[in-house]
PDBQT receptor file of N, H, CA, C and O in Angstrom, charges set to zero:
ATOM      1  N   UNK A   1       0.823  -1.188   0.000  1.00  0.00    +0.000 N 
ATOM      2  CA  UNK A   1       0.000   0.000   0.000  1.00  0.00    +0.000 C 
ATOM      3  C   UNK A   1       0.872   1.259   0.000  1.00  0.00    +0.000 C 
ATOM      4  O   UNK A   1       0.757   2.148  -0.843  1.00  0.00    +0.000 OA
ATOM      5  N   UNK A   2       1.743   1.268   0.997  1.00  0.00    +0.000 N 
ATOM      6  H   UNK A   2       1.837   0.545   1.682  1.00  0.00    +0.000 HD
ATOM      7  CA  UNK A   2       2.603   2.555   0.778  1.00  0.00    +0.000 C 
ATOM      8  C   UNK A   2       3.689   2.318  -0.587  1.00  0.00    +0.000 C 
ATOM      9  O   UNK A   2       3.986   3.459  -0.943  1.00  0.00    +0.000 OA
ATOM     10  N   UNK A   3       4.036   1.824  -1.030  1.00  0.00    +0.000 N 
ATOM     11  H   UNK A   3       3.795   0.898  -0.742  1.00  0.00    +0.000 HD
ATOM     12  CA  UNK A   3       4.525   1.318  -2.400  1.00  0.00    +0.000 C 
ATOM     13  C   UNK A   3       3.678   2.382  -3.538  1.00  0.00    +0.000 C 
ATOM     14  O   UNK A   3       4.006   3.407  -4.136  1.00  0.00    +0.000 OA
ATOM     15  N   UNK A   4       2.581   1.649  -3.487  1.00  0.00    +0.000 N 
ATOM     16  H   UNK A   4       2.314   0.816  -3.002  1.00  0.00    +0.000 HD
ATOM     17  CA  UNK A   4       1.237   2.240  -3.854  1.00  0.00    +0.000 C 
ATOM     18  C   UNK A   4       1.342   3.912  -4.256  1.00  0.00    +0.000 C 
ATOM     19  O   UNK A   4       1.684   4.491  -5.286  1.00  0.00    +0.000 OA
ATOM     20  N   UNK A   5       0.924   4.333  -3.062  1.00  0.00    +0.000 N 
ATOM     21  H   UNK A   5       0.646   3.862  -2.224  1.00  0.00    +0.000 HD
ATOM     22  CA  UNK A   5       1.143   6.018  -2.646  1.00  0.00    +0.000 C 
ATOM     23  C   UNK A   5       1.927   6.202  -3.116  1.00  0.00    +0.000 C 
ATOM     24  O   UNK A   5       1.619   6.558  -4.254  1.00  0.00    +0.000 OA
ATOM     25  N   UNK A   6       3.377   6.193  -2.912  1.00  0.00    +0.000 N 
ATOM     26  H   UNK A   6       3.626   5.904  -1.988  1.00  0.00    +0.000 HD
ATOM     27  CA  UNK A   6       4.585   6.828  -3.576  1.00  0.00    +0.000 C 
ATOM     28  C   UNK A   6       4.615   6.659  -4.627  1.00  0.00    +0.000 C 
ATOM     29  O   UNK A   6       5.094   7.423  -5.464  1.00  0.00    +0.000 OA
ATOM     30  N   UNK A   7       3.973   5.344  -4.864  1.00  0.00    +0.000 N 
ATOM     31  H   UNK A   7       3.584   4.723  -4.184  1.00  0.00    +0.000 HD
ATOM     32  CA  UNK A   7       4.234   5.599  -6.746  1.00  0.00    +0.000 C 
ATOM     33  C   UNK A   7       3.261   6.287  -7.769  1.00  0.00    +0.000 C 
ATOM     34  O   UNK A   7       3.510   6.611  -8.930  1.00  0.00    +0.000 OA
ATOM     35  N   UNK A   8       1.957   6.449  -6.980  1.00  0.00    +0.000 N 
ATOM     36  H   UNK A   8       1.755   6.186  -6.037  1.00  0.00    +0.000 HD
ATOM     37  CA  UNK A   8       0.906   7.768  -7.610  1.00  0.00    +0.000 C 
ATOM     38  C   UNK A   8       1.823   8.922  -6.406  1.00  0.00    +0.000 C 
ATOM     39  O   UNK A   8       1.362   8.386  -5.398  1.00  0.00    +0.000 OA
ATOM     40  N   UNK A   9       2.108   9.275  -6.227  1.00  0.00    +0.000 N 
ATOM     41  H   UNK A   9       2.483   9.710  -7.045  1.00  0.00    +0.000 HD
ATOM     42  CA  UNK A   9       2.837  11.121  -5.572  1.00  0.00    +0.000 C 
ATOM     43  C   UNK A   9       3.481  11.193  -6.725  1.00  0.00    +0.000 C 
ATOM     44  O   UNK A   9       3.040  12.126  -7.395  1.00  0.00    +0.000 OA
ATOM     45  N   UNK A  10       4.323  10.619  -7.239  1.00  0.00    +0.000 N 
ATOM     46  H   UNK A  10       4.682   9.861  -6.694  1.00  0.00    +0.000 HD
ATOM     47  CA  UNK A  10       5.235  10.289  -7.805  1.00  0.00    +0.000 C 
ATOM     48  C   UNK A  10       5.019  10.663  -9.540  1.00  0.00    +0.000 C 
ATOM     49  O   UNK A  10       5.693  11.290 -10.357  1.00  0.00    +0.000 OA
ATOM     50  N   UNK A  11       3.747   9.939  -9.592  1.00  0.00    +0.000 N 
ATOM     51  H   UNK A  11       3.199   9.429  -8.929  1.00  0.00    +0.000 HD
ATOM     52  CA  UNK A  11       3.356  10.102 -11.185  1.00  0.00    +0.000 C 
ATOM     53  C   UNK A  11       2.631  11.270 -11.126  1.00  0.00    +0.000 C 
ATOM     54  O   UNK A  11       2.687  11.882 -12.192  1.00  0.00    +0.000 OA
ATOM     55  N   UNK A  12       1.691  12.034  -9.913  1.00  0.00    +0.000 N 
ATOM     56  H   UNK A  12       1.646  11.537  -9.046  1.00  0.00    +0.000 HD
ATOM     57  CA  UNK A  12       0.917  13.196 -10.092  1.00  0.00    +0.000 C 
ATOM     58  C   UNK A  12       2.448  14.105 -10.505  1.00  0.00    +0.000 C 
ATOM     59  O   UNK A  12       2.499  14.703 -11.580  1.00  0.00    +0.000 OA
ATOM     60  N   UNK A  13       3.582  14.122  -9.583  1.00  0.00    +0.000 N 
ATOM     61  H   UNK A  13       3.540  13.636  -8.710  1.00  0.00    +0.000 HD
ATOM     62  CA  UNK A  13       4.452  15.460  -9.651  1.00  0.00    +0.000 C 
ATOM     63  C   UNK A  13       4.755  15.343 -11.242  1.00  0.00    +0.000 C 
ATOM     64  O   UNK A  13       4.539  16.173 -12.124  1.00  0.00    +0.000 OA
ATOM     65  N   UNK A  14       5.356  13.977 -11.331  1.00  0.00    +0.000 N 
ATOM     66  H   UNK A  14       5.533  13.303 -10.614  1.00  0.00    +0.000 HD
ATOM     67  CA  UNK A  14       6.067  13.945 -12.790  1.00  0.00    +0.000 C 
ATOM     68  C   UNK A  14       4.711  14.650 -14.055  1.00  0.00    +0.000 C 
ATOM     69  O   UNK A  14       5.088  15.170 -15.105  1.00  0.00    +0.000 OA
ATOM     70  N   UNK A  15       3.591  14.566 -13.793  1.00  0.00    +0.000 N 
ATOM     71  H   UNK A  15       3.285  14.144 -12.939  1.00  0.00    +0.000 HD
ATOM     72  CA  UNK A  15       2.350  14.546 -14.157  1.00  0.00    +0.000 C 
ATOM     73  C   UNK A  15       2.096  13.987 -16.006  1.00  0.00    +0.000 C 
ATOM     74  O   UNK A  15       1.897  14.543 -17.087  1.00  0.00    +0.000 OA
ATOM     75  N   UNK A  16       2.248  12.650 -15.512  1.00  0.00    +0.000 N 
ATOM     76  H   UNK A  16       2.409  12.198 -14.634  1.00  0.00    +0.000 HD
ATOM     77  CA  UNK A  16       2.237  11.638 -16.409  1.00  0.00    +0.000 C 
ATOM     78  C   UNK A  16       0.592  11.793 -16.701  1.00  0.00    +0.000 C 
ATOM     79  O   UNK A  16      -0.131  12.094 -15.751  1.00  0.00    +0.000 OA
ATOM     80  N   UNK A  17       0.212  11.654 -17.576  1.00  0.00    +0.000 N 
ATOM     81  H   UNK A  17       0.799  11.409 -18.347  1.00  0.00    +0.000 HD
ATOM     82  CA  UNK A  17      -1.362  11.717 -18.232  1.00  0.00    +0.000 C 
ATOM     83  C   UNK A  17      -1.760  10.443 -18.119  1.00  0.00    +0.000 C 
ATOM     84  O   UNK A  17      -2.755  10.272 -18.823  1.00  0.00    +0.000 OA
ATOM     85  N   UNK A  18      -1.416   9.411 -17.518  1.00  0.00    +0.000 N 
ATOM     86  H   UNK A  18      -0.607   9.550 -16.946  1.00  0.00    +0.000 HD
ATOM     87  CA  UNK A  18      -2.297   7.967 -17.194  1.00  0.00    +0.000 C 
ATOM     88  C   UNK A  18      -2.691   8.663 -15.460  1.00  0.00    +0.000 C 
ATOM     89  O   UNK A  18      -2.028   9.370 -14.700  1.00  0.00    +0.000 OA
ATOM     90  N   UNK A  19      -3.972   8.099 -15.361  1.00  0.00    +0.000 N 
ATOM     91  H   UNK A  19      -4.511   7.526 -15.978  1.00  0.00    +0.000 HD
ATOM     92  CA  UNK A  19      -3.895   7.974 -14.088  1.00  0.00    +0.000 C 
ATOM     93  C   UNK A  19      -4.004   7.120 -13.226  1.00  0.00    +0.000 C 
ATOM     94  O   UNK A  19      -4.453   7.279 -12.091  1.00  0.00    +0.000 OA
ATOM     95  N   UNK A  20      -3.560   6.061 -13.753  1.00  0.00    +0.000 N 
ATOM     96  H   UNK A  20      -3.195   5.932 -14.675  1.00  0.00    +0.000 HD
ATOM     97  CA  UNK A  20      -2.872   4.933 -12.761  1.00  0.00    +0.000 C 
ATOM     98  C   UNK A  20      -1.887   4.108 -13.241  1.00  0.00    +0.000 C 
ATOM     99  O   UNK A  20      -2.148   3.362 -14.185  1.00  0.00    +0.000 OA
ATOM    100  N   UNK A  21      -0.761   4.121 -12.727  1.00  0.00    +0.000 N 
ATOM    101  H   UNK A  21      -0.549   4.727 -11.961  1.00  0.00    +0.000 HD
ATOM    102  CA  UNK A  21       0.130   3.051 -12.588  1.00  0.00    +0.000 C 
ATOM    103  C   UNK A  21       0.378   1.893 -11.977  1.00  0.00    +0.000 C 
ATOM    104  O   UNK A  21       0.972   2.221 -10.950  1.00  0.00    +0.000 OA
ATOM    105  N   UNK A  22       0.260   0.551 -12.003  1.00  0.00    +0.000 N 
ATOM    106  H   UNK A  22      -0.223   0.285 -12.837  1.00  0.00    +0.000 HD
ATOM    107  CA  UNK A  22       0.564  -0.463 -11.347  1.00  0.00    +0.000 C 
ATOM    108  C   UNK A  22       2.251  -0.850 -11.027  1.00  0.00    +0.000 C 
ATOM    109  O   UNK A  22       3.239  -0.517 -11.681  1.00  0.00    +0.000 OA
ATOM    110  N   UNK A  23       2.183  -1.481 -10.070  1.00  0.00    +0.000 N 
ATOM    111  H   UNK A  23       1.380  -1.751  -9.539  1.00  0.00    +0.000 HD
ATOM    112  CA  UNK A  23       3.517  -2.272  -9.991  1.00  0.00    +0.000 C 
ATOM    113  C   UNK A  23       3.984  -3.035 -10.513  1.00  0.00    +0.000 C 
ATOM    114  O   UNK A  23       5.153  -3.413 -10.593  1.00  0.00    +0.000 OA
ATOM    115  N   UNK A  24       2.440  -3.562 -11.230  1.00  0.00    +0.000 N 
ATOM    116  H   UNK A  24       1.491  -3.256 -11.165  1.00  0.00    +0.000 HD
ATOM    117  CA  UNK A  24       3.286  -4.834 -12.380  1.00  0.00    +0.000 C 
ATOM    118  C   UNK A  24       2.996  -4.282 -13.278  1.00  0.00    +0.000 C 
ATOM    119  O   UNK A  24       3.080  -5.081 -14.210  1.00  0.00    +0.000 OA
ATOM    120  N   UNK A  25       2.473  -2.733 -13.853  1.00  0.00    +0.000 N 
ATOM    121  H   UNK A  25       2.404  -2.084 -13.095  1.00  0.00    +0.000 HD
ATOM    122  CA  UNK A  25       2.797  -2.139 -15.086  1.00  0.00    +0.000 C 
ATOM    123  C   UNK A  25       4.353  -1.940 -15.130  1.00  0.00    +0.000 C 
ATOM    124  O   UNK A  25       5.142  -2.148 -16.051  1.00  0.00    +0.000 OA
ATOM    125  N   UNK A  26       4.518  -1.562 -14.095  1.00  0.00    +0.000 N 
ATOM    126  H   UNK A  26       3.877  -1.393 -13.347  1.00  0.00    +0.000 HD
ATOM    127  CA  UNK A  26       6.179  -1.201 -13.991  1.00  0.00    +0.000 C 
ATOM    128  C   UNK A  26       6.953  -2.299 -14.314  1.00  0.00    +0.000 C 
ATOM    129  O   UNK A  26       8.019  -2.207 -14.923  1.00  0.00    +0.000 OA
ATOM    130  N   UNK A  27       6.341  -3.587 -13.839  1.00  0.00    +0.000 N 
ATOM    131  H   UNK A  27       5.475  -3.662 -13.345  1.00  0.00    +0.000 HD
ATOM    132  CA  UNK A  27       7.005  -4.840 -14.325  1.00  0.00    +0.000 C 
ATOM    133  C   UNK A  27       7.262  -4.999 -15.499  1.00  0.00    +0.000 C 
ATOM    134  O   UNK A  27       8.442  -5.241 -15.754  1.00  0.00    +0.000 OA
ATOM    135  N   UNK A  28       6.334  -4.930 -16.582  1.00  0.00    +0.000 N 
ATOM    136  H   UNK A  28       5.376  -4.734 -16.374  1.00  0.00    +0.000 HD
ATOM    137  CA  UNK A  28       6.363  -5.388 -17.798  1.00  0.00    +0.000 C 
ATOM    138  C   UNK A  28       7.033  -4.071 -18.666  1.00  0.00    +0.000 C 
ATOM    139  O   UNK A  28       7.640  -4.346 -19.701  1.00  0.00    +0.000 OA
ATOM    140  N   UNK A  29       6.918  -2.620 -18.233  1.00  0.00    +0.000 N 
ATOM    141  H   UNK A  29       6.425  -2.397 -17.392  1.00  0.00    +0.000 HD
ATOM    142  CA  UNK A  29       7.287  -1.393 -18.506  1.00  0.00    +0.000 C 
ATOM    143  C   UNK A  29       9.272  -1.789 -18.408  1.00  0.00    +0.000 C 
ATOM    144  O   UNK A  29      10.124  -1.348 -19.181  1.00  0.00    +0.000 OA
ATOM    145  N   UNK A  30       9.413  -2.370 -17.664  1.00  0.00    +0.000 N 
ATOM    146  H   UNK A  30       8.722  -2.728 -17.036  1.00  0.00    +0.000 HD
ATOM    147  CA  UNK A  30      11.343  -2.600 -17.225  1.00  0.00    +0.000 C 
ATOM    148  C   UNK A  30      11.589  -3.507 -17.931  1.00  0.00    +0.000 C 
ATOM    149  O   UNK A  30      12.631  -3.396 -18.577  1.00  0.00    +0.000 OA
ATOM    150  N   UNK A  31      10.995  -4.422 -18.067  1.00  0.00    +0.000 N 
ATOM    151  H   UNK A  31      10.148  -4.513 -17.543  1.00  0.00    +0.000 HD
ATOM    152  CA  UNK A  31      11.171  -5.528 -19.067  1.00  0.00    +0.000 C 
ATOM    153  C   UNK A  31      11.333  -5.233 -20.796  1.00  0.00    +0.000 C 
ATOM    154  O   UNK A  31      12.140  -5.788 -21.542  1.00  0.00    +0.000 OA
ATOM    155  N   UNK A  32      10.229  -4.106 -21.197  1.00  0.00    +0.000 N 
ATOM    156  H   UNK A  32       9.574  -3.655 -20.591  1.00  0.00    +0.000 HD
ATOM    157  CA  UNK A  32      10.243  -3.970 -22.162  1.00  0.00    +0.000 C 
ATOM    158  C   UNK A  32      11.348  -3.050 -22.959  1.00  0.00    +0.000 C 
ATOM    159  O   UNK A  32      11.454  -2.977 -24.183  1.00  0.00    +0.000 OA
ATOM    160  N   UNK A  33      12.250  -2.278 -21.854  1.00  0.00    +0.000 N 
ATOM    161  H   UNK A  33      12.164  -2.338 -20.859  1.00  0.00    +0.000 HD
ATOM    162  CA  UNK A  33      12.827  -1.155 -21.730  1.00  0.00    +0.000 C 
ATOM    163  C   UNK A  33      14.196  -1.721 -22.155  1.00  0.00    +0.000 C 
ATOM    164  O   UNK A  33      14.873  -1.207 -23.045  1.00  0.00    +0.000 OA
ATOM    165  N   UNK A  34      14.676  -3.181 -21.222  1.00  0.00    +0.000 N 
ATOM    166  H   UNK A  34      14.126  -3.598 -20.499  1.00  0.00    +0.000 HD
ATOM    167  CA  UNK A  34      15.416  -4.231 -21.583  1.00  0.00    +0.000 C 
ATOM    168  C   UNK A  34      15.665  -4.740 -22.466  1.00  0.00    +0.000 C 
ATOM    169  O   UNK A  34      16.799  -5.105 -22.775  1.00  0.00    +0.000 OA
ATOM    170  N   UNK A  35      14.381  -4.939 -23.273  1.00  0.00    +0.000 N 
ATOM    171  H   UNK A  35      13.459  -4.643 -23.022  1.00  0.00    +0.000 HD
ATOM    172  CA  UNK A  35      14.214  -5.819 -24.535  1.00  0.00    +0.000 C 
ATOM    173  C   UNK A  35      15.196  -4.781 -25.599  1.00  0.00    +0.000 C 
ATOM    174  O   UNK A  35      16.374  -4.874 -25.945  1.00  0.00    +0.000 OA
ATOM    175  N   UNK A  36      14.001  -3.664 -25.957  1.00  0.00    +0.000 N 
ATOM    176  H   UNK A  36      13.044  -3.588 -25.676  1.00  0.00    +0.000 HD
ATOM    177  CA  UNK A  36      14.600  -2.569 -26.369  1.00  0.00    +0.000 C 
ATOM    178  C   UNK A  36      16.034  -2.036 -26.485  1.00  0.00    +0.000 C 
ATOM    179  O   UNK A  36      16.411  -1.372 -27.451  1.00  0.00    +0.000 OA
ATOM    180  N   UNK A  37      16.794  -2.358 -25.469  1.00  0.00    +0.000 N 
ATOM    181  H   UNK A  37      16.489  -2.897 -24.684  1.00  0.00    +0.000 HD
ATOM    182  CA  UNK A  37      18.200  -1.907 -25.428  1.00  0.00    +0.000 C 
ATOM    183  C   UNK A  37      18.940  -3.098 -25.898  1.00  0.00    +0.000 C 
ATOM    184  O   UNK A  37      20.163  -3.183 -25.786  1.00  0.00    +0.000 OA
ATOM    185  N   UNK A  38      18.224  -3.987 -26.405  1.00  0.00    +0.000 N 
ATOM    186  H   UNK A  38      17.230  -3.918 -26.496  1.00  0.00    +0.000 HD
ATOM    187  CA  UNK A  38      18.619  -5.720 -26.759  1.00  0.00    +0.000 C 
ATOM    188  C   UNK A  38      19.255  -6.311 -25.564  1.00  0.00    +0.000 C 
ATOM    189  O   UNK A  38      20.056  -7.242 -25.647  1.00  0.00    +0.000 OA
ATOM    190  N   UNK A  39      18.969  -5.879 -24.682  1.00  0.00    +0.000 N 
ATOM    191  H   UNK A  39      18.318  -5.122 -24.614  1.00  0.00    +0.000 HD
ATOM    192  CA  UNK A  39      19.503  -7.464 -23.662  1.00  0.00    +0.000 C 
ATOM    193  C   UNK A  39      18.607  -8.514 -24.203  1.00  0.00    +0.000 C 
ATOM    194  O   UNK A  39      17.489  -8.627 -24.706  1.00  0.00    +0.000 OA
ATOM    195  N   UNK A  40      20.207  -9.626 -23.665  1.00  0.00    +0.000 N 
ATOM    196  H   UNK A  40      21.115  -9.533 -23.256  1.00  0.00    +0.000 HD
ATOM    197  CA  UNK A  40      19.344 -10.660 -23.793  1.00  0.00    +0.000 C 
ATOM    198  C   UNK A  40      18.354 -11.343 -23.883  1.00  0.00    +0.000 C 
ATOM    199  O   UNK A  40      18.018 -11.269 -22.701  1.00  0.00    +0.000 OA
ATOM    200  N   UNK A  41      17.399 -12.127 -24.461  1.00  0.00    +0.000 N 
ATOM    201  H   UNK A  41      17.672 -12.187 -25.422  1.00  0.00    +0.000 HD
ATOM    202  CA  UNK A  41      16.036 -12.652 -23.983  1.00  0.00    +0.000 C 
ATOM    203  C   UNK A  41      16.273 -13.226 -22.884  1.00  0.00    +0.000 C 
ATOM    204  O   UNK A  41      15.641 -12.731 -21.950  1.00  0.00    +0.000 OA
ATOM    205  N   UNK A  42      17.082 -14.269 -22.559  1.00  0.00    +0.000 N 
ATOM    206  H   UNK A  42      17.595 -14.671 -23.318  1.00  0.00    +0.000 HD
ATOM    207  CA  UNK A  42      17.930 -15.196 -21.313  1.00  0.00    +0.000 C 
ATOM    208  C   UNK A  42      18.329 -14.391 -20.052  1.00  0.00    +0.000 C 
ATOM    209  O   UNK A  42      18.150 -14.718 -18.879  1.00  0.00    +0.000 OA
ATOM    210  N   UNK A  43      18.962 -13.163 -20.584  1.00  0.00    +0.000 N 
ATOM    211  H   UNK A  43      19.107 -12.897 -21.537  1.00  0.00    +0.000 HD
ATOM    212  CA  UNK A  43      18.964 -12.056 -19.211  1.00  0.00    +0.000 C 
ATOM    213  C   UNK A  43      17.790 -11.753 -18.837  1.00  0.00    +0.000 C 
ATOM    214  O   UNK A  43      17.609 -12.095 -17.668  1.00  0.00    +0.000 OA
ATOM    215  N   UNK A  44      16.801 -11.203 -19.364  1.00  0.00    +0.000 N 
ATOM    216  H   UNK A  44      16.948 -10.925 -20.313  1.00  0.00    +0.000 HD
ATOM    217  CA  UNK A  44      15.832 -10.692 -19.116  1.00  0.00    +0.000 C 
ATOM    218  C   UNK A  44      14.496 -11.695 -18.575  1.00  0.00    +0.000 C 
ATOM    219  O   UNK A  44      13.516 -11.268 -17.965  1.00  0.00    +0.000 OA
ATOM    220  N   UNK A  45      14.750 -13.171 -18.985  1.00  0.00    +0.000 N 
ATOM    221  H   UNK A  45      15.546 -13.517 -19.480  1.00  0.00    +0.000 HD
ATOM    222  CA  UNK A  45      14.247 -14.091 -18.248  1.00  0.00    +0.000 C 
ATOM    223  C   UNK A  45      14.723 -14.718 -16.880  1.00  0.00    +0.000 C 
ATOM    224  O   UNK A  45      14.031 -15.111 -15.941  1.00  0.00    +0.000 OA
ATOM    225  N   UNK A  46      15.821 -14.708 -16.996  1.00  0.00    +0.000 N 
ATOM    226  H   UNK A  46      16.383 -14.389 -17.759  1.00  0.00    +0.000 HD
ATOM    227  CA  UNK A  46      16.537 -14.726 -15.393  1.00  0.00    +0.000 C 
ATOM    228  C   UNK A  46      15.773 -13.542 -14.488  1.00  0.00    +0.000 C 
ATOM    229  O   UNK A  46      15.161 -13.607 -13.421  1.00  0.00    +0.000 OA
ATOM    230  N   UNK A  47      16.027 -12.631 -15.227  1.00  0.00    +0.000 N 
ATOM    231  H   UNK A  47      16.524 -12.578 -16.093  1.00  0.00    +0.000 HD
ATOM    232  CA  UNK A  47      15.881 -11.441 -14.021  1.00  0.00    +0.000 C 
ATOM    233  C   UNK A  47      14.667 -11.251 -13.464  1.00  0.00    +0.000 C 
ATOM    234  O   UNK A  47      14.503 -10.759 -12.347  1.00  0.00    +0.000 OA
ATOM    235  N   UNK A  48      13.409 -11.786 -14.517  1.00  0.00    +0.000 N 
ATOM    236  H   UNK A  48      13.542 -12.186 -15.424  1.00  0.00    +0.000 HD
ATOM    237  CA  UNK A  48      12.180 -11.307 -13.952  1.00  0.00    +0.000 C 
ATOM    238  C   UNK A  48      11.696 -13.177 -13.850  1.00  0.00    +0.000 C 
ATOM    239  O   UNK A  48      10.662 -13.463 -14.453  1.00  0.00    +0.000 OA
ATOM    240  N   UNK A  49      12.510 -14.453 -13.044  1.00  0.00    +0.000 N 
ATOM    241  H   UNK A  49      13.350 -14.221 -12.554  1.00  0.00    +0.000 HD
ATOM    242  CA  UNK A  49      12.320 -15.043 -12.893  1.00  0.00    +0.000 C 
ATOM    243  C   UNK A  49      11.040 -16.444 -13.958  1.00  0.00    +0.000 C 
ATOM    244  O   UNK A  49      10.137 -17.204 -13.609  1.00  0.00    +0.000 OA
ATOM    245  N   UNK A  50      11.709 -16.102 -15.271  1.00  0.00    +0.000 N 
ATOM    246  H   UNK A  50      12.443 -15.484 -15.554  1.00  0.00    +0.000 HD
ATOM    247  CA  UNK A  50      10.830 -16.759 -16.593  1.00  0.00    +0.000 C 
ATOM    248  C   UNK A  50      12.003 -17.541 -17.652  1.00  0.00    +0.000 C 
ATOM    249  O   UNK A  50      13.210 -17.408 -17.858  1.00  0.00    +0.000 OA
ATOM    250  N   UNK A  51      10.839 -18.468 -18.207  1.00  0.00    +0.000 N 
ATOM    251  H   UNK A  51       9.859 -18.575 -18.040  1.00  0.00    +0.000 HD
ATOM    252  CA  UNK A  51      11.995 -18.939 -19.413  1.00  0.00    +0.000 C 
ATOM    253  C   UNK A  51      12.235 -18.011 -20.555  1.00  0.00    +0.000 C 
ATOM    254  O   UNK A  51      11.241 -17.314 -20.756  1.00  0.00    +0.000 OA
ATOM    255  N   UNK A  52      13.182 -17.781 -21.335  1.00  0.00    +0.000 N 
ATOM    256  H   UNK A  52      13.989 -18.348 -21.171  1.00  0.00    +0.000 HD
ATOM    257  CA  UNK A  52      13.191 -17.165 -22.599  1.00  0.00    +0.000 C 
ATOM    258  C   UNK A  52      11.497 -17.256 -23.318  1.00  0.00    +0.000 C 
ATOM    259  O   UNK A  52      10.821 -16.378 -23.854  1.00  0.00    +0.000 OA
ATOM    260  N   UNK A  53      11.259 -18.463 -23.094  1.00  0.00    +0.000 N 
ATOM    261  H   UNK A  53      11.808 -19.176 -22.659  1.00  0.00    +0.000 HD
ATOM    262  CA  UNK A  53      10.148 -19.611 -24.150  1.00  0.00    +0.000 C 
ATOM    263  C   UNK A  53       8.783 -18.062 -23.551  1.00  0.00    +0.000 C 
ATOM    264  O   UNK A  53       8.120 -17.380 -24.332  1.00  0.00    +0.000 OA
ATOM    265  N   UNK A  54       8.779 -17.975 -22.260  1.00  0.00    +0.000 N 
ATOM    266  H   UNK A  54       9.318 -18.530 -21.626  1.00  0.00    +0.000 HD
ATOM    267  CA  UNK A  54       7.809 -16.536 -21.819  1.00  0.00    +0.000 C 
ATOM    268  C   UNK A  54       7.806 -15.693 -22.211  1.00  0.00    +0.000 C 
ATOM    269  O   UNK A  54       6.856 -15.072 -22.685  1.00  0.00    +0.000 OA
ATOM    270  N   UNK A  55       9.379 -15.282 -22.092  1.00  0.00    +0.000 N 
ATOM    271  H   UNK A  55      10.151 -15.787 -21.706  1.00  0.00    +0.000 HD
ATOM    272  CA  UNK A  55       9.185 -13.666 -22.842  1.00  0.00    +0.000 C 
ATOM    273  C   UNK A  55       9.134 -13.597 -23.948  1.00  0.00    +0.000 C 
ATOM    274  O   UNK A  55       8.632 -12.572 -24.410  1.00  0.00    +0.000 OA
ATOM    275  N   UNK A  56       9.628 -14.652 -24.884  1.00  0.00    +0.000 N 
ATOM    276  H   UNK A  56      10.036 -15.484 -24.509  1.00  0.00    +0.000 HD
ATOM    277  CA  UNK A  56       8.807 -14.279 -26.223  1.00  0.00    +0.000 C 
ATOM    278  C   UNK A  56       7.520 -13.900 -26.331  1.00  0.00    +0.000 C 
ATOM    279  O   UNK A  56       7.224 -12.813 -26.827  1.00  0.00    +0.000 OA
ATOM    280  N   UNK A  57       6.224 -15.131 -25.678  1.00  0.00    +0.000 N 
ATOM    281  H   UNK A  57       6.465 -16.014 -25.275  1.00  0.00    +0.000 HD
ATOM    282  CA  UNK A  57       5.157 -15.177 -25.725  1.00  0.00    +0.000 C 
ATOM    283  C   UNK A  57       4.604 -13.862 -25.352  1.00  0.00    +0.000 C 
ATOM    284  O   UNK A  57       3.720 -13.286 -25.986  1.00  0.00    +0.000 OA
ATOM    285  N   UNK A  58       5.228 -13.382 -24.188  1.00  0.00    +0.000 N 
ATOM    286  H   UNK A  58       5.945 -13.850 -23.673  1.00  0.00    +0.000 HD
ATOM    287  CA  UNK A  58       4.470 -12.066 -23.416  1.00  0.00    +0.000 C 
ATOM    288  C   UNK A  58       5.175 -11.337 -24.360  1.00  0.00    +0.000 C 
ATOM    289  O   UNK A  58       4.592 -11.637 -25.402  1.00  0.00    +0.000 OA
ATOM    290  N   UNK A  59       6.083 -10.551 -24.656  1.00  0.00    +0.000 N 
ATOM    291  H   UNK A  59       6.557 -10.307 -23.810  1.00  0.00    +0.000 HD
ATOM    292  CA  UNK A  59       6.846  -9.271 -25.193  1.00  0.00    +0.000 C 
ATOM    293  C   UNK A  59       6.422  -9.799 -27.011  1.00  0.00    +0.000 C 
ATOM    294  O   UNK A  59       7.065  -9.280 -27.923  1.00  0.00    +0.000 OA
ATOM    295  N   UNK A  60       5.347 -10.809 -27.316  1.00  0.00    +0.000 N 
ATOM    296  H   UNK A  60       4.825 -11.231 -26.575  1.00  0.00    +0.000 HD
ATOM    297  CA  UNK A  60       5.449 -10.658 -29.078  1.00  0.00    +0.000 C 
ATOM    298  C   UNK A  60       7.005 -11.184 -29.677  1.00  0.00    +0.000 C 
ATOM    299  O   UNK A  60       7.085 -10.858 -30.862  1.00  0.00    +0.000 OA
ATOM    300  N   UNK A  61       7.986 -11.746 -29.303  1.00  0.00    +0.000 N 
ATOM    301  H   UNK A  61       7.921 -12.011 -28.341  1.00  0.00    +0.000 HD
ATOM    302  CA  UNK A  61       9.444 -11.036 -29.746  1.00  0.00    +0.000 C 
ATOM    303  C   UNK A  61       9.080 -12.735 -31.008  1.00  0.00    +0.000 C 
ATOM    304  O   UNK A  61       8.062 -13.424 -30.952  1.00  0.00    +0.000 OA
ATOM    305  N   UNK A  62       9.951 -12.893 -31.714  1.00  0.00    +0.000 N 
ATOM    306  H   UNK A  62      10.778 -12.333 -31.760  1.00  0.00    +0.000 HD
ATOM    307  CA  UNK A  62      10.403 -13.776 -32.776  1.00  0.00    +0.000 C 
ATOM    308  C   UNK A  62      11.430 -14.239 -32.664  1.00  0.00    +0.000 C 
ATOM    309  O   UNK A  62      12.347 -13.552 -32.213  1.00  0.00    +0.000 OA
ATOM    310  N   UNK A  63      11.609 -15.399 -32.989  1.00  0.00    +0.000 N 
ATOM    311  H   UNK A  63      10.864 -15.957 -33.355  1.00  0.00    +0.000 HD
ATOM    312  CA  UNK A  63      13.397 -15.719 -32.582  1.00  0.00    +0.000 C 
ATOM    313  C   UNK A  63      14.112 -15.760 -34.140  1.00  0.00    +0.000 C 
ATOM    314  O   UNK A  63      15.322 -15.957 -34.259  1.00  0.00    +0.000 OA
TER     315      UNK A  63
């Protein structure tokens, strides 16, 4: 819950035009940010505890 709060204080100051953010938006938001900079698929499945075989499925990617 306080997680929560700070992370809407947070988006009102920055004043991001969604008005809500999740924690597991942020999840998939870091992940995708990853992808993007080409890390690994294999890094990026380690890190957010998944097989490569996932993040394809979730992130769309092609091998």
């Amino acid at each position: 819950m306080a997680f929560n709060n700070a992370l809407n204080r947070m988006i009102k100051k920055a004043k991001v035009k969604r008005k809500r953010i999740t924690p597991h938006g942020l999840w998939h938001t870091h992940a995708t940010i990853l992808l993007n900079q080409k890390t690994s698929v294999i890094t990026v499945a380690k890190r957010f505890g998944n097989t490569p075989e996932e993040v394809y499925k979730t992130y769309g990617l092609f091998r």
